[in-house]
Amino acid sequence: MTTTNNPGKTGVNLFAGPGGARAIVATTGMLMALDFFGYRSYATLGGVSGGSIPVRLYASGVSIRRLVELTVELDFESLLDPEMPMKAVMFEHYWRSASRLKNKLPERGCCNGARFAEWVEKVAGPDRSWPENFWTLACEHETQILLTKEGVFKRNKGEKFQQLCPNTPPLGRSILASCAVPMLFNAVRMPLSNGEVLTLHDGALSWEGWRPVTIVEDHYDVEPDSMIVCDVGPETTLYDRASSSLWRVFCGGRCVATPHAGSDRERNFLLIRPVVTSVGTFEFTAPADRKWEGIMEGFAATFRALSRNSRLTHEEYMAGRDILNAFDDLRKQGKQRPPSSFTRRALALLTEKGVLRDSQP
């Protein structure tokens, strides 16, 4: 590889899709790789569900090193407060209110995410303002609810976006709404300045499905070839597939995102497809070594996508291959060493290779 066909490393429109814990680790790895290969200036940054969390942190100026540390160290489940057992949620939705038969998403879930929303607000530092050019997506029924610094917008299938409110919505509750998987989380009620109250669920459940890339094209009026999209895809483990199947049954088919409902326009953007098997979708308490495997799969998938599309110089290609080989050697050595030391050694390796930086430019 000696040539590049790079449309530019600035002015890129970045999007990270859903997938729970798999999306969190893979998106972190993607951001780490893009930063290493010189992608550090973005026209827009967006994320849905799990992918929105690391993108929100990066958009607020959190360094790649700190982002990786947070992803590896944080137990996201510790930020959730249990409210109802799953059996009670199922009974409420399936039998008592019969919401399933009315094609409605359940408003009650097992967990209250208020502390998670507060963490999202404050984790990037004292400045809790909405990051420039950052957006996230929730849904009300199948209607897309776009949450941005410029206000709240809605779009039904086949229509244009309409502004519901010009005020910036609360950042933490917006991310919580984008992650609000029905039956697992309570729906997020968001009052607007016009008196309307939205009842929001996971953004991956809108009519556009798993990869709502037309938001960037239609709302921000950009060309697809300026977009980089990270999509971990549907569940790959037997446990996750079985859980999704049961969820469809008990929730009337509306609580699980459609893996793909996009158009042919997406063929023009750079698609990154990490295959994360070390961490399950809802495995928020996974050990550090398995989170590291997911992060590095995100890095590797980004490296493969950039290489496949001739966006790396020969030197960048060799550097990326060297990093992946060195991490693979570290992972093999880790089987003979205490797991507790893996994060320290992985951070040291990536620092030595110039991957991790303490600040954004």
CSV table of C-alpha atoms in Angstrom, one decimal:
chain,number,residue,atom,x,y,z
A,1,MET,CA,0.0,0.0,0.0
A,2,THR,CA,1.7,3.1,-1.2
A,3,THR,CA,-1.1,5.5,-2.3
A,4,THR,CA,-4.1,7.1,-0.7
A,5,ASN,CA,-7.5,8.0,-2.0
A,6,ASN,CA,-8.5,10.1,1.0
A,7,PRO,CA,-11.3,12.6,0.5
A,8,GLY,CA,-10.0,14.5,3.5
A,9,LYS,CA,-9.3,14.0,7.2
A,10,THR,CA,-11.2,17.2,8.2
A,11,GLY,CA,-14.8,18.0,7.8
A,12,VAL,CA,-15.8,14.4,8.4
A,13,ASN,CA,-19.3,13.5,9.6
A,14,LEU,CA,-19.0,10.7,12.2
A,15,PHE,CA,-21.8,8.4,13.3
A,16,ALA,CA,-21.7,5.5,15.8
A,17,GLY,CA,-24.6,3.1,16.0
A,18,PRO,CA,-26.3,1.0,18.7
A,19,GLY,CA,-25.3,-2.3,20.3
A,20,GLY,CA,-25.1,-1.7,24.0
A,21,ALA,CA,-21.8,-2.6,25.6
A,22,ARG,CA,-20.5,-3.9,22.3
A,23,ALA,CA,-21.1,-0.5,20.7
A,24,ILE,CA,-19.4,1.3,23.7
A,25,VAL,CA,-16.1,-0.7,23.4
A,26,ALA,CA,-16.0,-0.8,19.6
A,27,THR,CA,-16.8,3.0,19.2
A,28,THR,CA,-14.0,3.7,21.7
A,29,GLY,CA,-11.6,1.7,19.6
A,30,MET,CA,-12.8,3.4,16.4
A,31,LEU,CA,-12.2,6.8,17.9
A,32,MET,CA,-8.8,5.7,19.1
A,33,ALA,CA,-7.9,4.5,15.6
A,34,LEU,CA,-9.2,7.5,13.8
A,35,ASP,CA,-7.3,9.9,16.1
A,36,PHE,CA,-4.1,7.9,15.6
A,37,PHE,CA,-4.5,8.1,11.8
A,38,GLY,CA,-5.1,11.9,11.9
A,39,TYR,CA,-8.9,12.2,11.9
A,40,ARG,CA,-9.3,14.9,14.6
A,41,SER,CA,-11.7,17.5,13.1
A,42,TYR,CA,-15.3,16.6,12.5
A,43,ALA,CA,-18.2,18.6,10.9
A,44,THR,CA,-20.7,16.6,12.9
A,45,LEU,CA,-20.5,13.8,15.5
A,46,GLY,CA,-23.5,11.7,16.2
A,47,GLY,CA,-24.4,8.5,18.1
A,48,VAL,CA,-27.4,6.3,18.9
A,49,SER,CA,-27.8,4.2,22.0
A,50,GLY,CA,-24.5,2.7,23.1
A,51,GLY,CA,-22.5,4.4,20.4
A,52,SER,CA,-23.7,7.8,21.7
A,53,ILE,CA,-21.8,7.5,25.0
A,54,PRO,CA,-18.1,7.5,23.8
A,55,VAL,CA,-19.0,10.0,21.0
A,56,ARG,CA,-20.5,12.4,23.5
A,57,LEU,CA,-17.3,12.2,25.6
A,58,TYR,CA,-15.0,12.7,22.7
A,59,ALA,CA,-17.2,15.6,21.4
A,60,SER,CA,-16.7,17.3,24.7
A,61,GLY,CA,-12.9,17.2,24.5
A,62,VAL,CA,-12.2,14.1,26.6
A,63,SER,CA,-8.8,12.8,25.6
A,64,ILE,CA,-8.4,9.4,23.9
A,65,ARG,CA,-6.5,8.1,26.9
A,66,ARG,CA,-9.2,9.2,29.3
A,67,LEU,CA,-11.9,7.8,27.1
A,68,VAL,CA,-10.2,4.4,27.0
A,69,GLU,CA,-9.7,4.4,30.7
A,70,LEU,CA,-13.3,5.2,31.4
A,71,THR,CA,-14.5,2.5,29.0
A,72,VAL,CA,-12.3,-0.1,30.6
A,73,GLU,CA,-12.7,0.9,34.3
A,74,LEU,CA,-16.3,2.0,34.6
A,75,ASP,CA,-19.1,-0.4,35.6
A,76,PHE,CA,-22.0,1.1,33.8
A,77,GLU,CA,-24.4,-1.1,35.7
A,78,SER,CA,-23.4,0.6,38.9
A,79,LEU,CA,-25.0,3.8,37.6
A,80,LEU,CA,-28.5,2.1,37.2
A,81,ASP,CA,-31.0,1.8,40.1
A,82,PRO,CA,-33.2,-1.3,40.0
A,83,GLU,CA,-36.9,-0.6,40.2
A,84,MET,CA,-38.9,-3.6,39.0
A,85,PRO,CA,-38.0,-7.2,38.4
A,86,MET,CA,-38.3,-8.3,34.8
A,87,LYS,CA,-41.3,-10.6,35.6
A,88,ALA,CA,-43.2,-7.6,36.9
A,89,VAL,CA,-42.4,-5.5,33.8
A,90,MET,CA,-43.5,-8.3,31.5
A,91,PHE,CA,-46.7,-8.7,33.4
A,92,GLU,CA,-47.4,-5.0,33.3
A,93,HIS,CA,-46.8,-4.7,29.6
A,94,TYR,CA,-48.0,-8.1,28.4
A,95,TRP,CA,-51.1,-8.7,30.5
A,96,ARG,CA,-52.3,-5.8,32.6
A,97,SER,CA,-52.0,-2.9,30.3
A,98,ALA,CA,-52.0,-5.0,27.1
A,99,SER,CA,-49.7,-2.4,25.5
A,100,ARG,CA,-48.1,-5.1,23.4
A,101,LEU,CA,-51.4,-5.6,21.6
A,102,LYS,CA,-51.7,-1.8,21.0
A,103,ASN,CA,-48.3,-1.7,19.3
A,104,LYS,CA,-47.0,0.5,22.2
A,105,LEU,CA,-43.6,0.4,23.8
A,106,PRO,CA,-43.6,-0.2,27.6
A,107,GLU,CA,-43.0,2.9,29.7
A,108,ARG,CA,-41.9,1.0,32.7
A,109,GLY,CA,-38.6,-0.8,32.8
A,110,CYS,CA,-36.4,-2.7,35.3
A,111,CYS,CA,-34.0,0.2,35.9
A,112,ASN,CA,-34.0,3.9,36.6
A,113,GLY,CA,-31.2,5.7,34.7
A,114,ALA,CA,-31.3,9.0,36.5
A,115,ARG,CA,-27.8,8.6,38.0
A,116,PHE,CA,-26.5,7.5,34.6
A,117,ALA,CA,-27.9,10.7,33.1
A,118,GLU,CA,-26.2,12.7,35.8
A,119,TRP,CA,-22.9,10.9,35.1
A,120,VAL,CA,-23.2,11.8,31.4
A,121,GLU,CA,-23.6,15.4,32.3
A,122,LYS,CA,-20.6,15.8,34.6
A,123,VAL,CA,-18.1,13.2,33.4
A,124,ALA,CA,-16.4,15.5,30.8
A,125,GLY,CA,-15.7,18.2,33.5
A,126,PRO,CA,-17.4,21.3,34.9
A,127,ASP,CA,-18.6,22.5,31.5
A,128,ARG,CA,-22.0,20.7,31.0
A,129,SER,CA,-22.9,22.5,27.8
A,130,TRP,CA,-24.0,20.6,24.8
A,131,PRO,CA,-21.0,19.8,22.6
A,132,GLU,CA,-20.7,21.7,19.3
A,133,ASN,CA,-22.1,19.7,16.3
A,134,PHE,CA,-23.0,16.7,18.4
A,135,TRP,CA,-26.4,15.0,18.0
A,136,THR,CA,-28.2,12.0,19.2
A,137,LEU,CA,-31.4,10.2,18.4
A,138,ALA,CA,-34.3,8.8,20.4
A,139,CYS,CA,-37.8,7.7,19.2
A,140,GLU,CA,-41.4,8.2,20.2
A,141,HIS,CA,-43.2,5.2,18.9
A,142,GLU,CA,-41.5,5.0,15.5
A,143,THR,CA,-41.0,8.8,15.0
A,144,GLN,CA,-37.4,9.9,15.1
A,145,ILE,CA,-36.7,12.5,17.7
A,146,LEU,CA,-33.4,14.3,16.9
A,147,LEU,CA,-31.7,16.0,19.9
A,148,THR,CA,-29.2,18.8,19.2
A,149,LYS,CA,-27.8,22.0,20.6
A,150,GLU,CA,-30.1,23.8,18.2
A,151,GLY,CA,-33.2,22.2,19.7
A,152,VAL,CA,-35.4,19.2,19.3
A,153,PHE,CA,-36.7,17.9,15.9
A,154,LYS,CA,-39.0,15.1,14.8
A,155,ARG,CA,-39.3,13.2,11.5
A,156,ASN,CA,-41.7,10.5,10.4
A,157,LYS,CA,-41.0,8.2,7.5
A,158,GLY,CA,-41.1,10.0,4.2
A,159,GLU,CA,-41.1,13.5,5.8
A,160,LYS,CA,-38.7,16.3,6.5
A,161,PHE,CA,-37.5,17.2,10.0
A,162,GLN,CA,-39.7,19.6,11.9
A,163,GLN,CA,-38.5,21.6,14.9
A,164,LEU,CA,-40.5,20.9,18.0
A,165,CYS,CA,-38.5,23.2,20.3
A,166,PRO,CA,-35.6,25.7,19.8
A,167,ASN,CA,-34.2,25.1,23.3
A,168,THR,CA,-31.2,22.8,23.9
A,169,PRO,CA,-32.4,19.7,25.6
A,170,PRO,CA,-30.7,18.3,28.8
A,171,LEU,CA,-27.6,16.5,27.6
A,172,GLY,CA,-27.7,13.6,30.2
A,173,ARG,CA,-31.4,12.9,29.7
A,174,SER,CA,-30.9,13.0,25.9
A,175,ILE,CA,-28.2,10.3,26.0
A,176,LEU,CA,-30.4,8.3,28.5
A,177,ALA,CA,-33.3,8.5,26.1
A,178,SER,CA,-31.2,7.3,23.2
A,179,CYS,CA,-30.1,4.3,25.3
A,180,ALA,CA,-33.6,3.6,26.8
A,181,VAL,CA,-34.1,0.0,25.7
A,182,PRO,CA,-37.8,-0.8,26.4
A,183,MET,CA,-38.4,-3.1,29.4
A,184,LEU,CA,-34.8,-2.7,30.6
A,185,PHE,CA,-35.0,1.1,31.2
A,186,ASN,CA,-37.9,3.4,32.0
A,187,ALA,CA,-39.0,5.5,29.1
A,188,VAL,CA,-37.6,9.1,29.4
A,189,ARG,CA,-40.2,11.8,29.7
A,190,MET,CA,-38.9,15.1,28.2
A,191,PRO,CA,-41.0,18.3,28.6
A,192,LEU,CA,-40.6,20.9,25.9
A,193,SER,CA,-41.0,24.7,26.1
A,194,ASN,CA,-44.2,24.5,24.0
A,195,GLY,CA,-45.9,22.4,26.8
A,196,GLU,CA,-45.6,19.1,24.9
A,197,VAL,CA,-44.1,16.1,26.8
A,198,LEU,CA,-42.3,13.5,24.8
A,199,THR,CA,-42.0,9.9,25.9
A,200,LEU,CA,-38.7,8.6,24.5
A,201,HIS,CA,-37.1,5.2,23.9
A,202,ASP,CA,-34.0,3.9,22.4
A,203,GLY,CA,-33.1,5.7,19.1
A,204,ALA,CA,-32.4,2.4,17.3
A,205,LEU,CA,-36.1,1.6,17.4
A,206,SER,CA,-37.2,4.3,14.9
A,207,TRP,CA,-38.5,3.5,11.5
A,208,GLU,CA,-35.0,3.8,10.0
A,209,GLY,CA,-33.7,1.0,12.2
A,210,TRP,CA,-30.1,0.2,13.3
A,211,ARG,CA,-28.3,2.6,11.0
A,212,PRO,CA,-30.2,5.9,10.7
A,213,VAL,CA,-27.6,7.6,8.5
A,214,THR,CA,-30.1,9.7,6.5
A,215,ILE,CA,-30.3,12.0,9.5
A,216,VAL,CA,-26.9,13.4,8.6
A,217,GLU,CA,-27.7,13.6,4.9
A,218,ASP,CA,-31.1,15.2,5.3
A,219,HIS,CA,-30.8,17.4,8.4
A,220,TYR,CA,-27.2,18.5,8.0
A,221,ASP,CA,-27.3,18.5,4.2
A,222,VAL,CA,-24.0,16.6,3.7
A,223,GLU,CA,-22.9,14.1,1.1
A,224,PRO,CA,-22.5,10.4,2.1
A,225,ASP,CA,-18.9,10.3,1.0
A,226,SER,CA,-18.0,12.6,3.9
A,227,MET,CA,-19.4,10.2,6.4
A,228,ILE,CA,-17.7,7.5,8.6
A,229,VAL,CA,-20.1,5.1,10.2
A,230,CYS,CA,-19.4,2.5,12.9
A,231,ASP,CA,-21.9,-0.4,13.0
A,232,VAL,CA,-21.4,-3.4,15.3
A,233,GLY,CA,-24.4,-5.1,13.8
A,234,PRO,CA,-26.8,-7.5,15.4
A,235,GLU,CA,-25.9,-9.9,18.3
A,236,THR,CA,-23.4,-12.6,17.5
A,237,THR,CA,-23.5,-14.7,20.7
A,238,LEU,CA,-26.1,-17.4,21.3
A,239,TYR,CA,-27.1,-15.8,24.6
A,240,ASP,CA,-27.7,-12.4,22.9
A,241,ARG,CA,-29.6,-13.9,20.0
A,242,ALA,CA,-31.8,-15.9,22.4
A,243,SER,CA,-32.5,-12.8,24.6
A,244,SER,CA,-33.5,-10.8,21.5
A,245,SER,CA,-35.9,-13.5,20.4
A,246,LEU,CA,-37.6,-13.6,23.8
A,247,TRP,CA,-37.7,-9.8,23.9
A,248,ARG,CA,-39.5,-9.7,20.5
A,249,VAL,CA,-42.1,-12.2,21.8
A,250,PHE,CA,-42.9,-10.4,25.1
A,251,CYS,CA,-42.7,-6.9,23.7
A,252,GLY,CA,-44.8,-7.6,20.6
A,253,GLY,CA,-41.9,-7.3,18.2
A,254,ARG,CA,-41.2,-3.6,18.9
A,255,CYS,CA,-38.5,-3.7,21.5
A,256,VAL,CA,-35.6,-4.9,19.3
A,257,ALA,CA,-34.0,-2.7,16.7
A,258,THR,CA,-34.2,-3.6,13.0
A,259,PRO,CA,-30.6,-4.5,12.1
A,260,HIS,CA,-30.7,-2.7,8.7
A,261,ALA,CA,-33.3,-0.5,7.1
A,262,GLY,CA,-31.1,1.9,5.1
A,263,SER,CA,-31.0,2.9,1.5
A,264,ASP,CA,-28.6,2.4,-1.3
A,265,ARG,CA,-27.1,5.8,-0.6
A,266,GLU,CA,-25.1,4.4,2.2
A,267,ARG,CA,-22.8,2.6,-0.2
A,268,ASN,CA,-20.8,5.8,-0.6
A,269,PHE,CA,-19.8,6.2,3.1
A,270,LEU,CA,-16.9,4.6,4.9
A,271,LEU,CA,-18.5,1.7,6.9
A,272,ILE,CA,-16.6,0.3,9.9
A,273,ARG,CA,-18.0,-3.1,11.0
A,274,PRO,CA,-16.3,-4.4,14.2
A,275,VAL,CA,-17.3,-7.9,15.1
A,276,VAL,CA,-17.2,-7.9,19.0
A,277,THR,CA,-17.6,-11.3,20.6
A,278,SER,CA,-15.7,-10.7,23.8
A,279,VAL,CA,-18.5,-8.6,25.3
A,280,GLY,CA,-22.3,-9.1,25.2
A,281,THR,CA,-24.8,-6.4,24.3
A,282,PHE,CA,-26.0,-6.0,27.9
A,283,GLU,CA,-22.8,-7.2,29.6
A,284,PHE,CA,-21.9,-3.9,31.3
A,285,THR,CA,-19.8,-5.5,34.0
A,286,ALA,CA,-17.4,-7.4,31.7
A,287,PRO,CA,-13.8,-7.8,33.0
A,288,ALA,CA,-11.2,-5.4,31.7
A,289,ASP,CA,-9.3,-7.9,29.5
A,290,ARG,CA,-12.5,-8.7,27.5
A,291,LYS,CA,-13.3,-5.0,27.2
A,292,TRP,CA,-9.8,-4.5,25.8
A,293,GLU,CA,-10.5,-7.1,23.2
A,294,GLY,CA,-13.6,-5.2,22.1
A,295,ILE,CA,-11.8,-1.9,22.0
A,296,MET,CA,-9.0,-3.3,19.9
A,297,GLU,CA,-11.5,-5.0,17.6
A,298,GLY,CA,-12.9,-1.5,17.0
A,299,PHE,CA,-9.4,-0.3,16.3
A,300,ALA,CA,-8.7,-3.2,13.9
A,301,ALA,CA,-12.0,-2.8,12.1
A,302,THR,CA,-11.2,0.9,11.5
A,303,PHE,CA,-7.8,0.0,10.3
A,304,ARG,CA,-9.2,-2.5,7.9
A,305,ALA,CA,-11.8,-0.1,6.6
A,306,LEU,CA,-9.3,2.7,6.0
A,307,SER,CA,-6.9,0.3,4.4
A,308,ARG,CA,-9.5,-1.2,2.2
A,309,ASN,CA,-10.6,2.2,0.9
A,310,SER,CA,-7.0,3.3,0.3
A,311,ARG,CA,-7.1,6.0,2.9
A,312,LEU,CA,-3.8,5.2,4.6
A,313,THR,CA,-0.3,5.9,3.5
A,314,HIS,CA,2.2,3.1,3.5
A,315,GLU,CA,3.7,4.4,6.7
A,316,GLU,CA,0.3,4.6,8.4
A,317,TYR,CA,-0.5,1.1,7.2
A,318,MET,CA,2.7,-0.3,8.6
A,319,ALA,CA,2.3,1.5,11.9
A,320,GLY,CA,-1.3,0.2,12.3
A,321,ARG,CA,-0.3,-3.4,11.5
A,322,ASP,CA,2.6,-3.1,14.0
A,323,ILE,CA,0.2,-1.9,16.8
A,324,LEU,CA,-2.2,-4.8,16.2
A,325,ASN,CA,0.6,-7.4,16.1
A,326,ALA,CA,2.0,-6.0,19.3
A,327,PHE,CA,-1.3,-6.1,21.1
A,328,ASP,CA,-1.9,-9.6,19.9
A,329,ASP,CA,1.4,-10.6,21.5
A,330,LEU,CA,0.4,-8.8,24.7
A,331,ARG,CA,-2.9,-10.6,24.8
A,332,LYS,CA,-1.2,-14.0,24.4
A,333,GLN,CA,1.3,-13.2,27.2
A,334,GLY,CA,-1.6,-12.1,29.4
A,335,LYS,CA,-2.8,-15.7,29.8
A,336,GLN,CA,0.3,-16.4,31.9
A,337,ARG,CA,-0.1,-13.2,34.0
A,338,PRO,CA,-2.5,-11.8,36.5
A,339,PRO,CA,-5.6,-10.3,34.7
A,340,SER,CA,-5.4,-7.2,37.0
A,341,SER,CA,-2.1,-6.1,35.3
A,342,PHE,CA,-3.5,-6.3,31.7
A,343,THR,CA,-4.9,-2.7,31.6
A,344,ARG,CA,-1.6,-1.3,32.9
A,345,ARG,CA,0.4,-3.1,30.3
A,346,ALA,CA,-2.0,-2.3,27.5
A,347,LEU,CA,-1.9,1.4,28.3
A,348,ALA,CA,1.9,1.3,28.4
A,349,LEU,CA,2.0,-0.4,25.0
A,350,LEU,CA,-0.4,2.0,23.3
A,351,THR,CA,1.4,5.0,24.8
A,352,GLU,CA,4.7,3.7,23.5
A,353,LYS,CA,3.2,3.3,20.0
A,354,GLY,CA,1.9,6.8,20.1
A,355,VAL,CA,-1.8,5.8,20.1
A,356,LEU,CA,-2.8,7.4,23.4
A,357,ARG,CA,-2.7,11.1,23.9
A,358,ASP,CA,-3.5,13.0,27.1
A,359,SER,CA,-5.3,15.9,25.3
A,360,GLN,CA,-7.1,16.7,22.1
A,361,PRO,CA,-5.4,19.2,19.7
